[in-house]
Amino acid sequence: MSARVREMAEADCAAVARVRVAGWRSAYRGLLPVAYLAALDVEEDAAARREHLARAGGRVVHLVAERDGDVVGWAAFGPDRRPDAGPADAELYALYALPAVVGTGVGRALMEEVTARASARGYRSLSLWVLEDNALGRRFYAKAGFTPDGTREPWEVGGTTLMELRCTRPLAPAPA
């Protein structure tokens, strides 16, 4: 069953918040404190999504994946945030799917659209950060062509410090 990927609209913020909260609770179970994950609030996250979307302008691209008209996945990318990043360096800031659709092609459809749109914007590389202990996420990104570049950084969330790995992949130039 394929997913339709399109640009996110302000009306999608509540659905994206549900995807994001469910995605965090599933992907980070056993990695982040149970109380922290349980305290994630869809309404608060929806307000944050609205703010992020409004501030994004044209620099950040927010995409949603739909099945039967329901938002089941979300991704966001834009300029790489590293201080030494060049204008051809993009970063995937987030990619989440509802736990019920993980492994069904939603993430792959989002990733394909992210890489196509990033290439079309003139980006030549795409980076992302993934938790070192997130085996499922690391496998997904490896299948999408990402490899760790050796950079590790601590990430503190919910009173827990975890290690993140930066992974990168080249992007093909957009077809002329």
PDB file of N, CA, C and O in Angstrom, residues 95-167:
ATOM      1  N   LEU A  95      12.046  12.619  10.657  1.00  0.00           N
ATOM      2  CA  LEU A  95      11.265  11.713   9.826  1.00  0.00           C
ATOM      3  C   LEU A  95      10.614  10.722  10.781  1.00  0.00           C
ATOM      4  O   LEU A  95      11.313   9.974  11.466  1.00  0.00           O
ATOM      5  N   TYR A  96       9.290  10.761  10.848  1.00  0.00           N
ATOM      6  CA  TYR A  96       8.535   9.878  11.743  1.00  0.00           C
ATOM      7  C   TYR A  96       7.340   9.304  11.003  1.00  0.00           C
ATOM      8  O   TYR A  96       6.782   9.952  10.106  1.00  0.00           O
ATOM      9  N   ALA A  97       6.949   8.097  11.419  1.00  0.00           N
ATOM     10  CA  ALA A  97       5.737   7.453  10.911  1.00  0.00           C
ATOM     11  C   ALA A  97       4.986   6.883  12.102  1.00  0.00           C
ATOM     12  O   ALA A  97       5.587   6.554  13.136  1.00  0.00           O
ATOM     13  N   LEU A  98       3.676   6.768  11.954  1.00  0.00           N
ATOM     14  CA  LEU A  98       2.897   6.114  12.999  1.00  0.00           C
ATOM     15  C   LEU A  98       3.424   4.692  13.186  1.00  0.00           C
ATOM     16  O   LEU A  98       3.740   4.014  12.197  1.00  0.00           O
ATOM     17  N   PRO A  99       3.526   4.218  14.405  1.00  0.00           N
ATOM     18  CA  PRO A  99       4.044   2.864  14.630  1.00  0.00           C
ATOM     19  C   PRO A  99       3.320   1.792  13.816  1.00  0.00           C
ATOM     20  O   PRO A  99       3.957   0.840  13.347  1.00  0.00           O
ATOM     21  N   ALA A 100       2.030   1.949  13.590  1.00  0.00           N
ATOM     22  CA  ALA A 100       1.263   0.948  12.848  1.00  0.00           C
ATOM     23  C   ALA A 100       1.684   0.830  11.387  1.00  0.00           C
ATOM     24  O   ALA A 100       1.407  -0.189  10.744  1.00  0.00           O
ATOM     25  N   VAL A 101       2.360   1.851  10.846  1.00  0.00           N
ATOM     26  CA  VAL A 101       2.758   1.799   9.431  1.00  0.00           C
ATOM     27  C   VAL A 101       4.265   1.641   9.247  1.00  0.00           C
ATOM     28  O   VAL A 101       4.745   1.614   8.111  1.00  0.00           O
ATOM     29  N   VAL A 102       5.014   1.533  10.340  1.00  0.00           N
ATOM     30  CA  VAL A 102       6.460   1.317  10.217  1.00  0.00           C
ATOM     31  C   VAL A 102       6.679  -0.009   9.485  1.00  0.00           C
ATOM     32  O   VAL A 102       6.043  -1.021   9.781  1.00  0.00           O
ATOM     33  N   GLY A 103       7.551   0.022   8.490  1.00  0.00           N
ATOM     34  CA  GLY A 103       7.852  -1.176   7.709  1.00  0.00           C
ATOM     35  C   GLY A 103       6.933  -1.389   6.515  1.00  0.00           C
ATOM     36  O   GLY A 103       7.042  -2.402   5.829  1.00  0.00           O
ATOM     37  N   THR A 104       6.040  -0.420   6.241  1.00  0.00           N
ATOM     38  CA  THR A 104       5.093  -0.577   5.134  1.00  0.00           C
ATOM     39  C   THR A 104       5.398   0.338   3.946  1.00  0.00           C
ATOM     40  O   THR A 104       4.606   0.403   3.012  1.00  0.00           O
ATOM     41  N   GLY A 105       6.504   1.055   3.988  1.00  0.00           N
ATOM     42  CA  GLY A 105       6.884   1.911   2.868  1.00  0.00           C
ATOM     43  C   GLY A 105       6.625   3.391   3.072  1.00  0.00           C
ATOM     44  O   GLY A 105       7.013   4.201   2.226  1.00  0.00           O
ATOM     45  N   VAL A 106       6.000   3.775   4.184  1.00  0.00           N
ATOM     46  CA  VAL A 106       5.729   5.193   4.433  1.00  0.00           C
ATOM     47  C   VAL A 106       7.036   5.966   4.601  1.00  0.00           C
ATOM     48  O   VAL A 106       7.239   7.013   3.988  1.00  0.00           O
ATOM     49  N   GLY A 107       7.922   5.458   5.432  1.00  0.00           N
ATOM     50  CA  GLY A 107       9.212   6.114   5.642  1.00  0.00           C
ATOM     51  C   GLY A 107      10.012   6.199   4.356  1.00  0.00           C
ATOM     52  O   GLY A 107      10.620   7.226   4.055  1.00  0.00           O
ATOM     53  N   ARG A 108       9.998   5.124   3.593  1.00  0.00           N
ATOM     54  CA  ARG A 108      10.727   5.097   2.314  1.00  0.00           C
ATOM     55  C   ARG A 108      10.156   6.140   1.360  1.00  0.00           C
ATOM     56  O   ARG A 108      10.898   6.860   0.692  1.00  0.00           O
ATOM     57  N   ALA A 109       8.817   6.254   1.293  1.00  0.00           N
ATOM     58  CA  ALA A 109       8.198   7.256   0.416  1.00  0.00           C
ATOM     59  C   ALA A 109       8.593   8.663   0.843  1.00  0.00           C
ATOM     60  O   ALA A 109       8.911   9.516  -0.001  1.00  0.00           O
ATOM     61  N   LEU A 110       8.584   8.917   2.142  1.00  0.00           N
ATOM     62  CA  LEU A 110       9.013  10.230   2.635  1.00  0.00           C
ATOM     63  C   LEU A 110      10.476  10.485   2.286  1.00  0.00           C
ATOM     64  O   LEU A 110      10.828  11.572   1.820  1.00  0.00           O
ATOM     65  N   MET A 111      11.334   9.493   2.521  1.00  0.00           N
ATOM     66  CA  MET A 111      12.766   9.669   2.242  1.00  0.00           C
ATOM     67  C   MET A 111      13.005   9.926   0.759  1.00  0.00           C
ATOM     68  O   MET A 111      13.825  10.779   0.392  1.00  0.00           O
ATOM     69  N   GLU A 112      12.307   9.220  -0.108  1.00  0.00           N
ATOM     70  CA  GLU A 112      12.471   9.442  -1.549  1.00  0.00           C
ATOM     71  C   GLU A 112      12.078  10.862  -1.928  1.00  0.00           C
ATOM     72  O   GLU A 112      12.749  11.509  -2.739  1.00  0.00           O
ATOM     73  N   GLU A 113      11.000  11.355  -1.342  1.00  0.00           N
ATOM     74  CA  GLU A 113      10.557  12.715  -1.641  1.00  0.00           C
ATOM     75  C   GLU A 113      11.528  13.751  -1.065  1.00  0.00           C
ATOM     76  O   GLU A 113      11.815  14.768  -1.711  1.00  0.00           O
ATOM     77  N   VAL A 114      12.036  13.492   0.133  1.00  0.00           N
ATOM     78  CA  VAL A 114      13.026  14.393   0.732  1.00  0.00           C
ATOM     79  C   VAL A 114      14.250  14.489  -0.168  1.00  0.00           C
ATOM     80  O   VAL A 114      14.719  15.593  -0.485  1.00  0.00           O
ATOM     81  N   THR A 115      14.794  13.350  -0.594  1.00  0.00           N
ATOM     82  CA  THR A 115      16.019  13.390  -1.400  1.00  0.00           C
ATOM     83  C   THR A 115      15.758  14.039  -2.758  1.00  0.00           C
ATOM     84  O   THR A 115      16.589  14.812  -3.237  1.00  0.00           O
ATOM     85  N   ALA A 116      14.602  13.774  -3.354  1.00  0.00           N
ATOM     86  CA  ALA A 116      14.287  14.389  -4.645  1.00  0.00           C
ATOM     87  C   ALA A 116      14.156  15.911  -4.508  1.00  0.00           C
ATOM     88  O   ALA A 116      14.704  16.667  -5.321  1.00  0.00           O
ATOM     89  N   ARG A 117      13.445  16.351  -3.476  1.00  0.00           N
ATOM     90  CA  ARG A 117      13.258  17.791  -3.299  1.00  0.00           C
ATOM     91  C   ARG A 117      14.552  18.488  -2.882  1.00  0.00           C
ATOM     92  O   ARG A 117      14.806  19.623  -3.297  1.00  0.00           O
ATOM     93  N   ALA A 118      15.347  17.833  -2.065  1.00  0.00           N
ATOM     94  CA  ALA A 118      16.629  18.422  -1.667  1.00  0.00           C
ATOM     95  C   ALA A 118      17.538  18.568  -2.891  1.00  0.00           C
ATOM     96  O   ALA A 118      18.184  19.606  -3.079  1.00  0.00           O
ATOM     97  N   SER A 119      17.577  17.552  -3.740  1.00  0.00           N
ATOM     98  CA  SER A 119      18.371  17.634  -4.981  1.00  0.00           C
ATOM     99  C   SER A 119      17.864  18.761  -5.867  1.00  0.00           C
ATOM    100  O   SER A 119      18.656  19.529  -6.421  1.00  0.00           O
ATOM    101  N   ALA A 120      16.547  18.863  -5.991  1.00  0.00           N
ATOM    102  CA  ALA A 120      15.958  19.906  -6.835  1.00  0.00           C
ATOM    103  C   ALA A 120      16.288  21.307  -6.324  1.00  0.00           C
ATOM    104  O   ALA A 120      16.351  22.256  -7.101  1.00  0.00           O
ATOM    105  N   ARG A 121      16.537  21.435  -5.012  1.00  0.00           N
ATOM    106  CA  ARG A 121      16.906  22.729  -4.425  1.00  0.00           C
ATOM    107  C   ARG A 121      18.409  23.004  -4.535  1.00  0.00           C
ATOM    108  O   ARG A 121      18.880  24.026  -4.051  1.00  0.00           O
ATOM    109  N   GLY A 122      19.144  22.082  -5.153  1.00  0.00           N
ATOM    110  CA  GLY A 122      20.573  22.292  -5.353  1.00  0.00           C
ATOM    111  C   GLY A 122      21.460  21.726  -4.262  1.00  0.00           C
ATOM    112  O   GLY A 122      22.678  21.914  -4.293  1.00  0.00           O
ATOM    113  N   TYR A 123      20.883  21.023  -3.302  1.00  0.00           N
ATOM    114  CA  TYR A 123      21.708  20.392  -2.265  1.00  0.00           C
ATOM    115  C   TYR A 123      22.436  19.192  -2.859  1.00  0.00           C
ATOM    116  O   TYR A 123      21.901  18.486  -3.707  1.00  0.00           O
ATOM    117  N   ARG A 124      23.658  18.965  -2.399  1.00  0.00           N
ATOM    118  CA  ARG A 124      24.476  17.856  -2.889  1.00  0.00           C
ATOM    119  C   ARG A 124      24.783  16.822  -1.812  1.00  0.00           C
ATOM    120  O   ARG A 124      25.312  15.762  -2.099  1.00  0.00           O
ATOM    121  N   SER A 125      24.459  17.147  -0.562  1.00  0.00           N
ATOM    122  CA  SER A 125      24.615  16.168   0.515  1.00  0.00           C
ATOM    123  C   SER A 125      23.473  16.363   1.499  1.00  0.00           C
ATOM    124  O   SER A 125      22.905  17.448   1.608  1.00  0.00           O
ATOM    125  N   LEU A 126      23.154  15.265   2.196  1.00  0.00           N
ATOM    126  CA  LEU A 126      22.090  15.281   3.185  1.00  0.00           C
ATOM    127  C   LEU A 126      22.623  14.600   4.437  1.00  0.00           C
ATOM    128  O   LEU A 126      23.185  13.508   4.355  1.00  0.00           O
ATOM    129  N   SER A 127      22.485  15.279   5.573  1.00  0.00           N
ATOM    130  CA  SER A 127      22.933  14.692   6.838  1.00  0.00           C
ATOM    131  C   SER A 127      21.738  14.542   7.764  1.00  0.00           C
ATOM    132  O   SER A 127      20.667  15.105   7.528  1.00  0.00           O
ATOM    133  N   LEU A 128      21.930  13.778   8.805  1.00  0.00           N
ATOM    134  CA  LEU A 128      20.917  13.602   9.834  1.00  0.00           C
ATOM    135  C   LEU A 128      21.621  13.141  11.101  1.00  0.00           C
ATOM    136  O   LEU A 128      22.772  12.711  11.075  1.00  0.00           O
ATOM    137  N   TRP A 129      20.904  13.240  12.203  1.00  0.00           N
ATOM    138  CA  TRP A 129      21.377  12.748  13.497  1.00  0.00           C
ATOM    139  C   TRP A 129      20.447  11.634  13.933  1.00  0.00           C
ATOM    140  O   TRP A 129      19.225  11.758  13.834  1.00  0.00           O
ATOM    141  N   VAL A 130      21.020  10.536  14.400  1.00  0.00           N
ATOM    142  CA  VAL A 130      20.243   9.397  14.874  1.00  0.00           C
ATOM    143  C   VAL A 130      20.856   8.917  16.185  1.00  0.00           C
ATOM    144  O   VAL A 130      22.078   8.951  16.356  1.00  0.00           O
ATOM    145  N   LEU A 131      20.003   8.503  17.119  1.00  0.00           N
ATOM    146  CA  LEU A 131      20.518   7.985  18.376  1.00  0.00           C
ATOM    147  C   LEU A 131      21.333   6.727  18.116  1.00  0.00           C
ATOM    148  O   LEU A 131      20.909   5.841  17.369  1.00  0.00           O
ATOM    149  N   GLU A 132      22.492   6.680  18.730  1.00  0.00           N
ATOM    150  CA  GLU A 132      23.397   5.548  18.556  1.00  0.00           C
ATOM    151  C   GLU A 132      22.711   4.222  18.885  1.00  0.00           C
ATOM    152  O   GLU A 132      22.937   3.214  18.216  1.00  0.00           O
ATOM    153  N   ASP A 133      21.839   4.218  19.898  1.00  0.00           N
ATOM    154  CA  ASP A 133      21.167   2.993  20.325  1.00  0.00           C
ATOM    155  C   ASP A 133      19.838   2.741  19.618  1.00  0.00           C
ATOM    156  O   ASP A 133      19.129   1.790  19.961  1.00  0.00           O
ATOM    157  N   ASN A 134      19.494   3.546  18.637  1.00  0.00           N
ATOM    158  CA  ASN A 134      18.247   3.375  17.889  1.00  0.00           C
ATOM    159  C   ASN A 134      18.528   2.444  16.701  1.00  0.00           C
ATOM    160  O   ASN A 134      18.733   2.883  15.573  1.00  0.00           O
ATOM    161  N   ALA A 135      18.513   1.149  16.978  1.00  0.00           N
ATOM    162  CA  ALA A 135      18.880   0.164  15.956  1.00  0.00           C
ATOM    163  C   ALA A 135      17.946   0.203  14.747  1.00  0.00           C
ATOM    164  O   ALA A 135      18.409   0.139  13.605  1.00  0.00           O
ATOM    165  N   LEU A 136      16.640   0.326  14.976  1.00  0.00           N
ATOM    166  CA  LEU A 136      15.688   0.356  13.871  1.00  0.00           C
ATOM    167  C   LEU A 136      15.920   1.585  12.988  1.00  0.00           C
ATOM    168  O   LEU A 136      15.967   1.481  11.758  1.00  0.00           O
ATOM    169  N   GLY A 137      16.093   2.749  13.614  1.00  0.00           N
ATOM    170  CA  GLY A 137      16.362   3.964  12.854  1.00  0.00           C
ATOM    171  C   GLY A 137      17.661   3.878  12.080  1.00  0.00           C
ATOM    172  O   GLY A 137      17.730   4.257  10.906  1.00  0.00           O
ATOM    173  N   ARG A 138      18.692   3.345  12.705  1.00  0.00           N
ATOM    174  CA  ARG A 138      19.991   3.229  12.020  1.00  0.00           C
ATOM    175  C   ARG A 138      19.896   2.304  10.806  1.00  0.00           C
ATOM    176  O   ARG A 138      20.477   2.591   9.756  1.00  0.00           O
ATOM    177  N   ARG A 139      19.163   1.201  10.949  1.00  0.00           N
ATOM    178  CA  ARG A 139      18.981   0.284   9.801  1.00  0.00           C
ATOM    179  C   ARG A 139      18.223   0.983   8.675  1.00  0.00           C
ATOM    180  O   ARG A 139      18.585   0.858   7.505  1.00  0.00           O
ATOM    181  N   PHE A 140      17.155   1.709   9.029  1.00  0.00           N
ATOM    182  CA  PHE A 140      16.373   2.418   8.021  1.00  0.00           C
ATOM    183  C   PHE A 140      17.257   3.399   7.254  1.00  0.00           C
ATOM    184  O   PHE A 140      17.253   3.434   6.022  1.00  0.00           O
ATOM    185  N   TYR A 141      18.022   4.202   7.978  1.00  0.00           N
ATOM    186  CA  TYR A 141      18.857   5.203   7.322  1.00  0.00           C
ATOM    187  C   TYR A 141      19.980   4.564   6.510  1.00  0.00           C
ATOM    188  O   TYR A 141      20.324   5.059   5.439  1.00  0.00           O
ATOM    189  N   ALA A 142      20.527   3.458   6.984  1.00  0.00           N
ATOM    190  CA  ALA A 142      21.561   2.754   6.212  1.00  0.00           C
ATOM    191  C   ALA A 142      20.979   2.264   4.886  1.00  0.00           C
ATOM    192  O   ALA A 142      21.624   2.395   3.836  1.00  0.00           O
ATOM    193  N   LYS A 143      19.768   1.723   4.915  1.00  0.00           N
ATOM    194  CA  LYS A 143      19.128   1.270   3.675  1.00  0.00           C
ATOM    195  C   LYS A 143      18.871   2.435   2.723  1.00  0.00           C
ATOM    196  O   LYS A 143      18.804   2.238   1.516  1.00  0.00           O
ATOM    197  N   ALA A 144      18.708   3.639   3.277  1.00  0.00           N
ATOM    198  CA  ALA A 144      18.471   4.834   2.455  1.00  0.00           C
ATOM    199  C   ALA A 144      19.777   5.466   1.984  1.00  0.00           C
ATOM    200  O   ALA A 144      19.760   6.549   1.398  1.00  0.00           O
ATOM    201  N   GLY A 145      20.919   4.818   2.258  1.00  0.00           N
ATOM    202  CA  GLY A 145      22.200   5.293   1.751  1.00  0.00           C
ATOM    203  C   GLY A 145      23.011   6.156   2.696  1.00  0.00           C
ATOM    204  O   GLY A 145      24.043   6.699   2.305  1.00  0.00           O
ATOM    205  N   PHE A 146      22.581   6.295   3.940  1.00  0.00           N
ATOM    206  CA  PHE A 146      23.317   7.100   4.912  1.00  0.00           C
ATOM    207  C   PHE A 146      24.379   6.263   5.603  1.00  0.00           C
ATOM    208  O   PHE A 146      24.144   5.100   5.943  1.00  0.00           O
ATOM    209  N   THR A 147      25.538   6.879   5.821  1.00  0.00           N
ATOM    210  CA  THR A 147      26.607   6.220   6.569  1.00  0.00           C
ATOM    211  C   THR A 147      27.105   7.171   7.656  1.00  0.00           C
ATOM    212  O   THR A 147      27.165   8.387   7.443  1.00  0.00           O
ATOM    213  N   PRO A 148      27.461   6.621   8.814  1.00  0.00           N
ATOM    214  CA  PRO A 148      28.015   7.477   9.874  1.00  0.00           C
ATOM    215  C   PRO A 148      29.301   8.143   9.375  1.00  0.00           C
ATOM    216  O   PRO A 148      30.111   7.521   8.691  1.00  0.00           O
ATOM    217  N   ASP A 149      29.468   9.425   9.718  1.00  0.00           N
ATOM    218  CA  ASP A 149      30.683  10.135   9.285  1.00  0.00           C
ATOM    219  C   ASP A 149      31.710  10.255  10.406  1.00  0.00           C
ATOM    220  O   ASP A 149      32.714  10.951  10.262  1.00  0.00           O
ATOM    221  N   GLY A 150      31.454   9.580  11.529  1.00  0.00           N
ATOM    222  CA  GLY A 150      32.402   9.588  12.644  1.00  0.00           C
ATOM    223  C   GLY A 150      32.109  10.635  13.701  1.00  0.00           C
ATOM    224  O   GLY A 150      32.760  10.660  14.740  1.00  0.00           O
ATOM    225  N   THR A 151      31.122  11.501  13.463  1.00  0.00           N
ATOM    226  CA  THR A 151      30.794  12.549  14.423  1.00  0.00           C
ATOM    227  C   THR A 151      29.754  12.026  15.404  1.00  0.00           C
ATOM    228  O   THR A 151      28.716  11.498  14.998  1.00  0.00           O
ATOM    229  N   ARG A 152      30.053  12.167  16.690  1.00  0.00           N
ATOM    230  CA  ARG A 152      29.136  11.773  17.765  1.00  0.00           C
ATOM    231  C   ARG A 152      28.983  12.957  18.700  1.00  0.00           C
ATOM    232  O   ARG A 152      29.950  13.658  18.963  1.00  0.00           O
ATOM    233  N   GLU A 153      27.760  13.161  19.170  1.00  0.00           N
ATOM    234  CA  GLU A 153      27.519  14.241  20.125  1.00  0.00           C
ATOM    235  C   GLU A 153      26.528  13.778  21.173  1.00  0.00           C
ATOM    236  O   GLU A 153      25.587  13.039  20.860  1.00  0.00           O
ATOM    237  N   PRO A 154      26.703  14.239  22.409  1.00  0.00           N
ATOM    238  CA  PRO A 154      25.713  13.911  23.435  1.00  0.00           C
ATOM    239  C   PRO A 154      24.440  14.719  23.216  1.00  0.00           C
ATOM    240  O   PRO A 154      24.481  15.852  22.730  1.00  0.00           O
ATOM    241  N   TRP A 155      23.312  14.106  23.545  1.00  0.00           N
ATOM    242  CA  TRP A 155      22.008  14.751  23.443  1.00  0.00           C
ATOM    243  C   TRP A 155      21.309  14.519  24.769  1.00  0.00           C
ATOM    244  O   TRP A 155      21.102  13.375  25.176  1.00  0.00           O
ATOM    245  N   GLU A 156      20.951  15.608  25.429  1.00  0.00           N
ATOM    246  CA  GLU A 156      20.284  15.500  26.727  1.00  0.00           C
ATOM    247  C   GLU A 156      18.803  15.737  26.522  1.00  0.00           C
ATOM    248  O   GLU A 156      18.381  16.733  25.938  1.00  0.00           O
ATOM    249  N   VAL A 157      18.008  14.777  26.984  1.00  0.00           N
ATOM    250  CA  VAL A 157      16.554  14.909  26.893  1.00  0.00           C
ATOM    251  C   VAL A 157      15.935  14.165  28.069  1.00  0.00           C
ATOM    252  O   VAL A 157      16.348  13.054  28.395  1.00  0.00           O
ATOM    253  N   GLY A 158      15.024  14.830  28.725  1.00  0.00           N
ATOM    254  CA  GLY A 158      14.321  14.206  29.835  1.00  0.00           C
ATOM    255  C   GLY A 158      15.222  13.761  30.964  1.00  0.00           C
ATOM    256  O   GLY A 158      14.911  12.789  31.650  1.00  0.00           O
ATOM    257  N   GLY A 159      16.329  14.465  31.170  1.00  0.00           N
ATOM    258  CA  GLY A 159      17.249  14.108  32.237  1.00  0.00           C
ATOM    259  C   GLY A 159      18.181  12.962  31.897  1.00  0.00           C
ATOM    260  O   GLY A 159      18.942  12.493  32.752  1.00  0.00           O
ATOM    261  N   THR A 160      18.153  12.510  30.661  1.00  0.00           N
ATOM    262  CA  THR A 160      19.009  11.417  30.212  1.00  0.00           C
ATOM    263  C   THR A 160      19.916  11.936  29.104  1.00  0.00           C
ATOM    264  O   THR A 160      19.476  12.680  28.236  1.00  0.00           O
ATOM    265  N   THR A 161      21.168  11.541  29.136  1.00  0.00           N
ATOM    266  CA  THR A 161      22.099  11.910  28.074  1.00  0.00           C
ATOM    267  C   THR A 161      22.366  10.687  27.214  1.00  0.00           C
ATOM    268  O   THR A 161      22.766   9.635  27.713  1.00  0.00           O
ATOM    269  N   LEU A 162      22.116  10.841  25.929  1.00  0.00           N
ATOM    270  CA  LEU A 162      22.318   9.779  24.953  1.00  0.00           C
ATOM    271  C   LEU A 162      23.313  10.275  23.905  1.00  0.00           C
ATOM    272  O   LEU A 162      23.504  11.475  23.744  1.00  0.00           O
ATOM    273  N   MET A 163      23.896   9.339  23.171  1.00  0.00           N
ATOM    274  CA  MET A 163      24.807   9.719  22.097  1.00  0.00           C
ATOM    275  C   MET A 163      24.085   9.667  20.757  1.00  0.00           C
ATOM    276  O   MET A 163      23.353   8.721  20.473  1.00  0.00           O
ATOM    277  N   GLU A 164      24.303  10.711  19.978  1.00  0.00           N
ATOM    278  CA  GLU A 164      23.783  10.764  18.617  1.00  0.00           C
ATOM    279  C   GLU A 164      24.938  10.604  17.640  1.00  0.00           C
ATOM    280  O   GLU A 164      26.056  11.060  17.900  1.00  0.00           O
ATOM    281  N   LEU A 165      24.645   9.978  16.520  1.00  0.00           N
ATOM    282  CA  LEU A 165      25.604   9.835  15.429  1.00  0.00           C
ATOM    283  C   LEU A 165      25.135  10.695  14.263  1.00  0.00           C
ATOM    284  O   LEU A 165      23.937  10.726  13.959  1.00  0.00           O
ATOM    285  N   ARG A 166      26.079  11.352  13.611  1.00  0.00           N
ATOM    286  CA  ARG A 166      25.722  12.053  12.380  1.00  0.00           C
ATOM    287  C   ARG A 166      25.979  11.110  11.217  1.00  0.00           C
ATOM    288  O   ARG A 166      27.039  10.482  11.133  1.00  0.00           O
ATOM    289  N   CYS A 167      25.015  11.010  10.344  1.00  0.00           N
ATOM    290  CA  CYS A 167      25.128  10.189   9.146  1.00  0.00           C
ATOM    291  C   CYS A 167      24.916  11.090   7.941  1.00  0.00           C
ATOM    292  O   CYS A 167      24.181  12.072   8.014  1.00  0.00           O
TER     293      CYS A 167
END
